[in-house]
mmCIF file of C-alpha atoms and ligand atoms in Angstrom:
data_model
loop_
_atom_site.group_PDB
_atom_site.id
_atom_site.type_symbol
_atom_site.label_atom_id
_atom_site.label_comp_id
_atom_site.label_asym_id
_atom_site.label_seq_id
_atom_site.Cartn_x
_atom_site.Cartn_y
_atom_site.Cartn_z
ATOM 1 C CA MET B 1 0.070 0.007 0.024
ATOM 2 C CA SER B 2 2.627 2.418 1.042
ATOM 3 C CA ARG B 3 4.971 1.155 -1.714
ATOM 4 C CA GLY B 4 2.134 1.511 -4.249
ATOM 5 C CA PHE B 5 1.514 5.011 -3.048
ATOM 6 C CA VAL B 6 5.204 5.917 -3.367
ATOM 7 C CA THR B 7 5.239 4.514 -6.902
ATOM 8 C CA LEU B 8 2.158 6.505 -7.678
ATOM 9 C CA ALA B 9 3.651 9.643 -6.131
ATOM 10 C CA ILE B 10 6.763 9.176 -8.371
ATOM 11 C CA ILE B 11 4.660 8.674 -11.445
ATOM 12 C CA LEU B 12 2.577 11.709 -10.572
ATOM 13 C CA LEU B 13 5.774 13.595 -10.002
ATOM 14 C CA PHE B 14 6.569 12.934 -13.575
ATOM 15 C CA SER B 15 3.202 13.686 -15.007
ATOM 16 C CA ASN B 16 3.120 17.402 -15.491
ATOM 17 C CA LEU B 17 5.814 19.867 -14.645
ATOM 18 C CA ILE B 18 5.711 23.458 -13.678
ATOM 19 C CA LEU B 19 7.282 24.677 -10.523
ATOM 20 C CA GLY B 20 7.798 27.518 -8.232
ATOM 21 C CA ALA B 21 11.514 28.151 -8.554
ATOM 22 C CA LEU B 22 11.006 31.902 -8.529
ATOM 23 C CA SER B 23 12.285 34.110 -5.760
ATOM 24 C CA GLY B 24 8.798 35.102 -4.762
ATOM 25 C CA SER B 25 6.833 37.661 -3.201
ATOM 26 C CA PHE B 26 5.575 37.002 0.339
ATOM 27 C CA ILE B 27 2.388 38.767 -0.521
ATOM 28 C CA LYS B 28 1.674 36.422 -3.501
ATOM 29 C CA ASP B 29 3.029 33.212 -2.046
ATOM 30 C CA PHE B 30 2.088 33.245 1.639
ATOM 31 C CA ASP B 31 -0.909 33.707 3.937
ATOM 32 C CA ILE B 32 -0.553 35.151 7.398
ATOM 33 C CA THR B 33 -1.732 32.464 9.849
ATOM 34 C CA TRP B 34 -1.367 34.276 13.140
ATOM 35 C CA GLY B 35 -0.810 37.707 14.655
ATOM 36 C CA ASP B 36 -1.496 39.968 11.602
ATOM 37 C CA GLN B 37 -0.605 43.058 13.638
ATOM 38 C CA HIS B 38 2.831 41.526 14.140
ATOM 39 C CA VAL B 39 3.664 40.842 10.513
ATOM 40 C CA THR B 40 5.001 43.389 8.060
ATOM 41 C CA MET B 41 5.714 42.982 4.445
ATOM 42 C CA LEU B 42 8.139 45.544 2.885
ATOM 43 C CA ASN B 43 9.775 46.181 -0.542
ATOM 44 C CA ASN B 44 6.765 44.930 -2.433
ATOM 45 C CA GLY B 45 6.542 41.709 -0.423
ATOM 46 C CA LYS B 46 10.172 40.819 -0.860
ATOM 47 C CA LEU B 47 10.900 41.228 2.877
ATOM 48 C CA LEU B 48 8.711 39.870 5.693
ATOM 49 C CA THR B 49 9.194 40.497 9.401
ATOM 50 C CA LEU B 50 7.536 38.518 12.240
ATOM 51 C CA SER B 51 7.349 40.027 15.714
ATOM 52 C CA LEU B 52 6.577 38.789 19.165
ATOM 53 C CA ASP B 53 5.494 40.814 22.148
ATOM 54 C CA GLN B 54 3.545 39.899 25.299
ATOM 55 C CA SER B 55 0.195 40.043 23.373
ATOM 56 C CA SER B 56 1.126 37.774 20.569
ATOM 57 C CA GLY B 57 3.543 36.052 18.254
ATOM 58 C CA SER B 58 3.024 35.724 14.525
ATOM 59 C CA GLY B 59 3.318 33.392 11.595
ATOM 60 C CA PHE B 60 2.806 32.667 7.951
ATOM 61 C CA LYS B 61 2.354 29.664 5.632
ATOM 62 C CA SER B 62 2.866 29.068 1.925
ATOM 63 C CA LYS B 63 -0.171 28.994 -0.196
ATOM 64 C CA ASN B 64 1.317 26.162 -2.256
ATOM 65 C CA GLU B 65 1.501 22.498 -1.057
ATOM 66 C CA TYR B 66 4.660 20.634 -2.083
ATOM 67 C CA LEU B 67 5.605 17.098 -2.605
ATOM 68 C CA PHE B 68 9.387 17.236 -2.684
ATOM 69 C CA GLY B 69 11.363 20.362 -3.134
ATOM 70 C CA LYS B 70 14.555 22.416 -2.546
ATOM 71 C CA ILE B 71 13.584 25.330 -0.372
ATOM 72 C CA ASP B 72 15.860 28.298 0.435
ATOM 73 C CA MET B 73 15.064 31.158 2.773
ATOM 74 C CA GLN B 74 17.277 33.925 4.080
ATOM 75 C CA ILE B 75 16.692 34.786 7.679
ATOM 76 C CA LYS B 76 18.009 37.375 10.114
ATOM 77 C CA LEU B 77 17.152 36.585 13.752
ATOM 78 C CA VAL B 78 16.149 38.644 16.711
ATOM 79 C CA PRO B 79 19.241 40.624 17.899
ATOM 80 C CA GLY B 80 20.282 41.404 21.438
ATOM 81 C CA ASN B 81 18.514 39.616 24.294
ATOM 82 C CA SER B 82 16.407 37.048 22.545
ATOM 83 C CA ALA B 83 16.258 34.536 25.428
ATOM 84 C CA GLY B 84 13.042 32.540 25.435
ATOM 85 C CA VAL B 85 12.244 33.477 21.850
ATOM 86 C CA VAL B 86 12.001 30.830 19.123
ATOM 87 C CA THR B 87 11.923 31.665 15.433
ATOM 88 C CA ALA B 88 10.866 28.656 13.303
ATOM 89 C CA TYR B 89 10.918 27.771 9.679
ATOM 90 C CA TYR B 90 9.518 24.364 8.735
ATOM 91 C CA LEU B 91 7.673 22.155 6.308
ATOM 92 C CA SER B 92 4.625 20.334 7.622
ATOM 93 C CA SER B 93 1.641 18.291 6.523
ATOM 94 C CA ILE B 94 -1.427 18.185 8.735
ATOM 95 C CA GLY B 95 -3.019 15.527 10.939
ATOM 96 C CA ALA B 96 -2.032 13.117 13.643
ATOM 97 C CA THR B 97 0.328 11.093 11.388
ATOM 98 C CA HIS B 98 1.789 14.190 9.842
ATOM 99 C CA ASP B 99 5.288 14.623 8.365
ATOM 100 C CA GLU B 100 7.387 17.595 9.364
ATOM 101 C CA ILE B 101 10.843 18.974 8.663
ATOM 102 C CA ASP B 102 11.896 21.533 11.367
ATOM 103 C CA LEU B 103 14.346 24.366 11.838
ATOM 104 C CA GLU B 104 13.903 26.237 15.030
ATOM 105 C CA PHE B 105 16.285 28.995 16.163
ATOM 106 C CA LEU B 106 16.476 29.238 19.930
ATOM 107 C CA GLY B 107 17.294 32.695 21.181
ATOM 108 C CA ASN B 108 19.750 33.508 23.950
ATOM 109 C CA MET B 109 20.953 36.309 26.269
ATOM 110 C CA SER B 110 22.852 39.021 24.515
ATOM 111 C CA GLY B 111 26.283 37.805 23.353
ATOM 112 C CA GLN B 112 25.358 34.156 23.997
ATOM 113 C CA PRO B 113 25.043 31.732 21.064
ATOM 114 C CA TYR B 114 21.698 30.820 19.311
ATOM 115 C CA ILE B 115 21.067 27.161 18.827
ATOM 116 C CA LEU B 116 19.575 25.786 15.627
ATOM 117 C CA HIS B 117 17.249 23.047 16.729
ATOM 118 C CA THR B 118 16.254 20.522 14.011
ATOM 119 C CA ASN B 119 13.712 17.676 14.076
ATOM 120 C CA ILE B 120 12.040 15.344 11.550
ATOM 121 C CA PHE B 121 8.606 13.810 11.926
ATOM 122 C CA THR B 122 7.511 10.891 9.718
ATOM 123 C CA GLN B 123 3.893 9.464 10.062
ATOM 124 C CA GLY B 124 3.488 11.527 13.220
ATOM 125 C CA GLN B 125 6.617 10.366 14.979
ATOM 126 C CA GLY B 126 9.406 12.825 15.793
ATOM 127 C CA ASN B 127 11.838 12.565 18.675
ATOM 128 C CA ARG B 128 14.716 13.071 16.225
ATOM 129 C CA GLU B 129 16.209 16.241 17.638
ATOM 130 C CA GLN B 130 19.641 17.462 16.572
ATOM 131 C CA GLN B 131 20.942 20.861 17.660
ATOM 132 C CA PHE B 132 23.761 22.993 16.296
ATOM 133 C CA TYR B 133 25.708 26.106 17.131
ATOM 134 C CA LEU B 134 26.306 28.432 14.142
ATOM 135 C CA TRP B 135 29.750 29.542 13.006
ATOM 136 C CA PHE B 136 28.532 33.139 12.711
ATOM 137 C CA ASP B 137 26.243 35.621 14.385
ATOM 138 C CA PRO B 138 22.868 34.878 12.850
ATOM 139 C CA THR B 139 21.498 38.245 14.064
ATOM 140 C CA ALA B 140 24.037 40.436 12.333
ATOM 141 C CA ASN B 141 23.131 39.517 8.675
ATOM 142 C CA PHE B 142 20.849 37.349 6.655
ATOM 143 C CA HIS B 143 21.968 33.748 6.094
ATOM 144 C CA THR B 144 20.520 31.088 3.858
ATOM 145 C CA TYR B 145 18.761 28.126 5.467
ATOM 146 C CA SER B 146 17.785 25.394 3.142
ATOM 147 C CA ILE B 147 15.808 22.120 3.066
ATOM 148 C CA LEU B 148 16.387 19.488 0.445
ATOM 149 C CA TRP B 149 13.497 17.009 0.408
ATOM 150 C CA ASN B 150 13.497 14.379 -2.275
ATOM 151 C CA PRO B 151 12.525 10.741 -2.461
ATOM 152 C CA GLN B 152 16.023 9.670 -1.283
ATOM 153 C CA LEU B 153 16.754 11.958 1.510
ATOM 154 C CA ILE B 154 16.013 15.062 3.620
ATOM 155 C CA ALA B 155 18.984 17.339 4.073
ATOM 156 C CA PHE B 156 19.442 20.625 6.023
ATOM 157 C CA TYR B 157 21.851 23.289 4.769
ATOM 158 C CA VAL B 158 23.293 26.524 6.283
ATOM 159 C CA ASP B 159 24.727 28.835 3.632
ATOM 160 C CA GLY B 160 25.083 25.898 1.360
ATOM 161 C CA THR B 161 26.903 23.679 3.915
ATOM 162 C CA PRO B 162 25.089 20.448 4.832
ATOM 163 C CA ILE B 163 24.615 20.004 8.544
ATOM 164 C CA ARG B 164 22.222 17.024 8.767
ATOM 165 C CA VAL B 165 20.808 14.219 6.524
ATOM 166 C CA PHE B 166 17.963 11.847 7.102
ATOM 167 C CA ARG B 167 17.824 9.061 4.503
ATOM 168 C CA ASN B 168 14.887 7.146 3.115
ATOM 169 C CA LEU B 169 15.125 3.873 5.039
ATOM 170 C CA GLU B 170 11.644 2.645 4.238
ATOM 171 C CA SER B 171 13.233 -0.632 3.169
ATOM 172 C CA LYS B 172 14.389 -1.071 6.761
ATOM 173 C CA GLY B 173 10.920 -0.277 8.072
ATOM 174 C CA ILE B 174 11.422 3.312 9.067
ATOM 175 C CA PRO B 175 8.564 5.558 7.687
ATOM 176 C CA TYR B 176 9.754 8.284 5.349
ATOM 177 C CA ALA B 177 8.062 11.566 4.299
ATOM 178 C CA ASN B 178 6.874 10.824 0.809
ATOM 179 C CA ASN B 179 3.189 10.498 0.651
ATOM 180 C CA GLN B 180 1.931 13.616 2.340
ATOM 181 C CA THR B 181 2.100 17.095 0.815
ATOM 182 C CA MET B 182 3.554 19.842 3.051
ATOM 183 C CA ARG B 183 3.408 23.569 3.238
ATOM 184 C CA LEU B 184 6.217 25.929 4.326
ATOM 185 C CA TYR B 185 5.640 27.730 7.613
ATOM 186 C CA GLY B 186 7.424 30.557 9.454
ATOM 187 C CA SER B 187 6.669 31.710 12.940
ATOM 188 C CA ILE B 188 7.971 33.451 16.107
ATOM 189 C CA TRP B 189 6.734 32.619 19.588
ATOM 190 C CA ASP B 190 7.623 32.567 23.228
ATOM 191 C CA ALA B 191 9.119 29.279 24.454
ATOM 192 C CA GLU B 192 10.674 30.429 27.726
ATOM 193 C CA ASP B 193 9.815 27.294 29.458
ATOM 194 C CA TRP B 194 12.347 25.226 27.467
ATOM 195 C CA ALA B 195 14.245 27.097 24.755
ATOM 196 C CA THR B 196 17.106 28.835 26.460
ATOM 197 C CA GLN B 197 19.573 27.057 28.547
ATOM 198 C CA GLY B 198 16.938 24.338 29.094
ATOM 199 C CA GLY B 199 14.307 26.909 30.271
ATOM 200 C CA ARG B 200 16.526 28.463 33.060
ATOM 201 C CA VAL B 201 16.595 31.876 31.295
ATOM 202 C CA LYS B 202 13.219 33.480 30.762
ATOM 203 C CA THR B 203 12.006 35.969 28.164
ATOM 204 C CA ASN B 204 12.766 39.551 29.171
ATOM 205 C CA TRP B 205 9.706 41.412 27.950
ATOM 206 C CA THR B 206 11.350 44.856 28.434
ATOM 207 C CA ALA B 207 13.276 44.027 25.215
ATOM 208 C CA ALA B 208 10.057 43.359 23.271
ATOM 209 C CA PRO B 209 9.049 43.459 20.449
ATOM 210 C CA PHE B 210 11.343 40.687 19.178
ATOM 211 C CA THR B 211 11.615 40.719 15.423
ATOM 212 C CA SER B 212 13.062 38.311 12.882
ATOM 213 C CA SER B 213 13.247 39.035 9.155
ATOM 214 C CA PHE B 214 12.822 36.749 6.105
ATOM 215 C CA LYS B 215 13.663 37.294 2.418
ATOM 216 C CA ASN B 216 14.570 35.647 -0.832
ATOM 217 C CA TYR B 217 12.261 32.648 -0.430
ATOM 218 C CA LYS B 218 12.992 30.171 -3.270
ATOM 219 C CA ALA B 219 10.934 26.987 -3.709
ATOM 220 C CA ASN B 220 12.360 24.850 -6.546
ATOM 221 C CA ALA B 221 9.752 22.337 -5.831
ATOM 222 C CA CYS B 222 7.006 19.990 -7.101
ATOM 223 C CA VAL B 223 3.824 21.815 -6.377
ATOM 224 C CA TRP B 224 0.826 19.701 -5.649
ATOM 225 C CA SER B 225 -2.531 20.628 -7.003
ATOM 226 C CA SER B 226 -5.308 19.159 -4.845
ATOM 227 C CA THR B 227 -7.945 20.085 -7.395
ATOM 228 C CA LYS B 228 -6.140 18.224 -10.109
ATOM 229 C CA GLY B 229 -4.716 15.594 -7.715
ATOM 230 C CA LYS B 230 -1.373 15.795 -9.161
ATOM 231 C CA SER B 231 2.136 17.246 -8.980
ATOM 232 C CA SER B 232 3.634 19.854 -11.176
ATOM 233 C CA CYS B 233 6.666 17.692 -11.858
ATOM 234 C CA LYS B 234 6.961 15.301 -14.750
ATOM 235 C CA PRO B 235 9.502 12.650 -15.832
ATOM 236 C CA GLU B 236 11.493 14.618 -18.360
ATOM 237 C CA SER B 237 12.040 17.329 -15.828
ATOM 238 C CA ALA B 238 14.028 14.943 -13.597
ATOM 239 C CA SER B 239 16.874 14.946 -16.151
ATOM 240 C CA THR B 240 17.014 18.801 -16.468
ATOM 241 C CA PRO B 241 19.578 20.749 -14.468
ATOM 242 C CA LYS B 242 16.785 22.645 -12.741
ATOM 243 C CA PHE B 243 15.518 19.383 -11.208
ATOM 244 C CA GLN B 244 18.792 17.845 -10.332
ATOM 245 C CA TRP B 245 17.834 18.151 -6.737
ATOM 246 C CA LEU B 246 15.106 15.515 -7.268
ATOM 247 C CA SER B 247 17.699 12.750 -7.625
ATOM 248 C CA GLN B 248 20.409 14.438 -5.605
ATOM 249 C CA GLU B 249 22.551 12.354 -3.227
ATOM 250 C CA LEU B 250 25.320 13.680 -1.040
ATOM 251 C CA ASP B 251 28.599 12.871 -2.684
ATOM 252 C CA SER B 252 31.515 11.767 -0.568
ATOM 253 C CA SER B 253 33.196 15.204 -0.473
ATOM 254 C CA THR B 254 29.923 16.750 0.675
ATOM 255 C CA GLN B 255 29.633 14.023 3.385
ATOM 256 C CA GLU B 256 33.078 14.863 4.526
ATOM 257 C CA THR B 257 32.254 18.559 4.844
ATOM 258 C CA MET B 258 29.175 17.666 6.777
ATOM 259 C CA LYS B 259 31.046 15.347 9.067
ATOM 260 C CA SER B 260 33.601 18.046 9.931
ATOM 261 C CA ILE B 261 30.885 20.711 10.532
ATOM 262 C CA ARG B 262 29.080 18.347 12.725
ATOM 263 C CA GLN B 263 32.166 17.525 14.805
ATOM 264 C CA GLN B 264 32.668 21.190 15.430
ATOM 265 C CA TYR B 265 29.139 22.517 15.876
ATOM 266 C CA ILE B 266 26.750 19.951 17.100
ATOM 267 C CA ALA B 267 25.189 20.764 20.420
ATOM 268 C CA TYR B 268 22.875 17.762 20.833
ATOM 269 C CA ASP B 269 22.190 14.576 18.891
ATOM 270 C CA TYR B 270 19.463 12.197 19.743
ATOM 271 C CA CYS B 271 21.495 9.422 18.116
ATOM 272 C CA LEU B 272 24.105 9.830 20.889
ATOM 273 C CA ASP B 273 21.624 10.002 23.761
ATOM 274 C CA ASN B 274 21.684 6.508 25.198
ATOM 275 C CA ASN B 275 20.048 7.608 28.490
ATOM 276 C CA ARG B 276 16.969 8.743 26.612
ATOM 277 C CA PHE B 277 16.518 5.474 24.832
ATOM 278 C CA PRO B 278 17.253 2.811 27.368
ATOM 279 C CA GLN B 279 15.670 0.124 25.029
ATOM 280 C CA GLY B 280 18.219 1.056 22.412
ATOM 281 C CA LEU B 281 18.732 3.867 20.015
ATOM 282 C CA PRO B 282 16.241 4.446 17.262
ATOM 283 C CA LEU B 283 16.947 2.158 14.277
ATOM 284 C CA GLU B 284 17.947 4.932 11.870
ATOM 285 C CA CYS B 285 20.806 5.850 14.243
ATOM 286 C CA THR B 286 22.301 2.395 14.020
ATOM 287 C CA ILE B 287 22.280 2.084 10.238
ATOM 288 C CA THR B 288 25.507 3.428 8.732
ATOM 289 C CA SER B 289 25.629 4.132 5.082
HETATM 290 C C1 NAG M 1 1.390 6.945 3.761
HETATM 291 O O1 NAG M 1 2.055 5.722 3.951
HETATM 292 C C2 NAG M 1 1.872 5.162 5.229
HETATM 293 C C3 NAG M 1 2.697 3.930 5.365
HETATM 294 O O2 NAG M 1 3.980 4.158 4.903
HETATM 295 C C4 NAG M 1 0.425 4.878 5.493
HETATM 296 O O3 NAG M 1 0.292 4.451 6.842
HETATM 297 C C5 NAG M 1 -0.429 6.107 5.335
HETATM 298 O O4 NAG M 1 -1.766 5.854 5.464
HETATM 299 C C6 NAG M 1 -0.120 6.677 3.962
HETATM 300 N N1 NAG M 1 -0.928 7.897 3.779
HETATM 301 C C7 NAG M 1 -1.542 8.179 2.647
HETATM 302 C C8 NAG M 1 -2.275 9.585 2.648
HETATM 303 O O5 NAG M 1 -1.582 7.457 1.733
HETATM 304 C C1 NAG M 2 22.966 30.014 25.328
HETATM 305 O O1 NAG M 2 24.185 30.347 25.917
HETATM 306 C C2 NAG M 2 24.644 29.347 26.893
HETATM 307 C C3 NAG M 2 25.935 29.834 27.469
HETATM 308 O O2 NAG M 2 26.840 30.092 26.492
HETATM 309 C C4 NAG M 2 24.779 27.998 26.129
HETATM 310 O O3 NAG M 2 25.151 26.999 27.088
HETATM 311 C C5 NAG M 2 23.456 27.656 25.483
HETATM 312 O O4 NAG M 2 23.630 26.455 24.712
HETATM 313 C C6 NAG M 2 23.085 28.821 24.472
HETATM 314 N N1 NAG M 2 21.937 28.534 23.757
HETATM 315 C C7 NAG M 2 20.678 28.285 24.173
HETATM 316 C C8 NAG M 2 19.528 28.215 23.153
HETATM 317 O O5 NAG M 2 20.454 28.105 25.360
HETATM 318 C C1 NAG M 3 15.480 42.945 31.374
HETATM 319 O O1 NAG M 3 16.109 43.909 30.534
HETATM 320 C C2 NAG M 3 16.210 45.200 31.148
HETATM 321 C C3 NAG M 3 16.600 46.212 30.094
HETATM 322 O O2 NAG M 3 17.184 45.720 28.964
HETATM 323 C C4 NAG M 3 17.218 45.162 32.287
HETATM 324 O O3 NAG M 3 17.316 46.370 32.843
HETATM 325 C C5 NAG M 3 16.633 44.099 33.273
HETATM 326 O O4 NAG M 3 17.639 43.886 34.308
HETATM 327 C C6 NAG M 3 16.376 42.779 32.531
HETATM 328 N N1 NAG M 3 15.744 41.879 33.528
HETATM 329 C C7 NAG M 3 16.258 40.669 33.810
HETATM 330 C C8 NAG M 3 15.401 39.887 34.737
HETATM 331 O O5 NAG M 3 17.306 40.258 33.327
#
């Protein structure tokens, strides 16, 4: 059933191609989901800001639904004392057995480092947290955060450098994200109970509003039309340079780069947390490829 669906999804993928590879306008491509008073769109919709104060946070979501894509967004995070504040950027489907690919930026006290918290849910199951320090100050400038999601793998990139990969291990019985369409979301909210130094440092509201900025959203993606019941991607597109990402794997030099970045910057890895999984680490942690 699931195998059949995957085959179908791949056939659909190849059945009609358009795509949204344009560096878009937030006005055209997104809906505000929450806290309208706390969202601004500037420069004809090319720049979007989300703010948080004691009354509300805010968020947006893409109008399009995707089934696979390479998504880039440039983000500049809340400067100064951002303790307790989380800025999130993620792909998600809906429902109890949803799939989700998460990047959450955990704020900190002035001068202390942000953490980039990542997680992956497949068929409603997450618990796959990995956290990273960044090798730059993410509040000083915009940096590019990317998600590659294709039938083989999910990878996270920071300024083009891969930091994490989750492979399709369906053949080993681990559910993969390949039969539910996802939208792209952005949001900012208060998470003082857990985000900063394990929840010890709370949000200091005298510094509010807290504002993060987003620009240059690019979705080189297969757009799902629910009215037509099909994807914008088609077979011949898979062999074109624009769609190389659909069959992309991480070559060995890219894997080396990732390994060295992880050695330097990883802050937490569920795959190393034996205490948390006394019955044994999740299966995907034990499969080396
Ligand atoms: C997706 O596949 C899983 C099994 O891998 C199945 O449980 C689920 O019902 C499928 N969802 C849809 C929408 O087909
Ligand atoms: C905040 O700074 C402290 C001290 O440098 C560090 O331990 C922590 O990992 C940083 N990040 C977060 C989100 O707590
Ligand atoms: C909150 O920030 C204000 C001004 O930035 C500062 O004076 C105050 O001491 C801070 N409060 C706490 C609890 O750190």
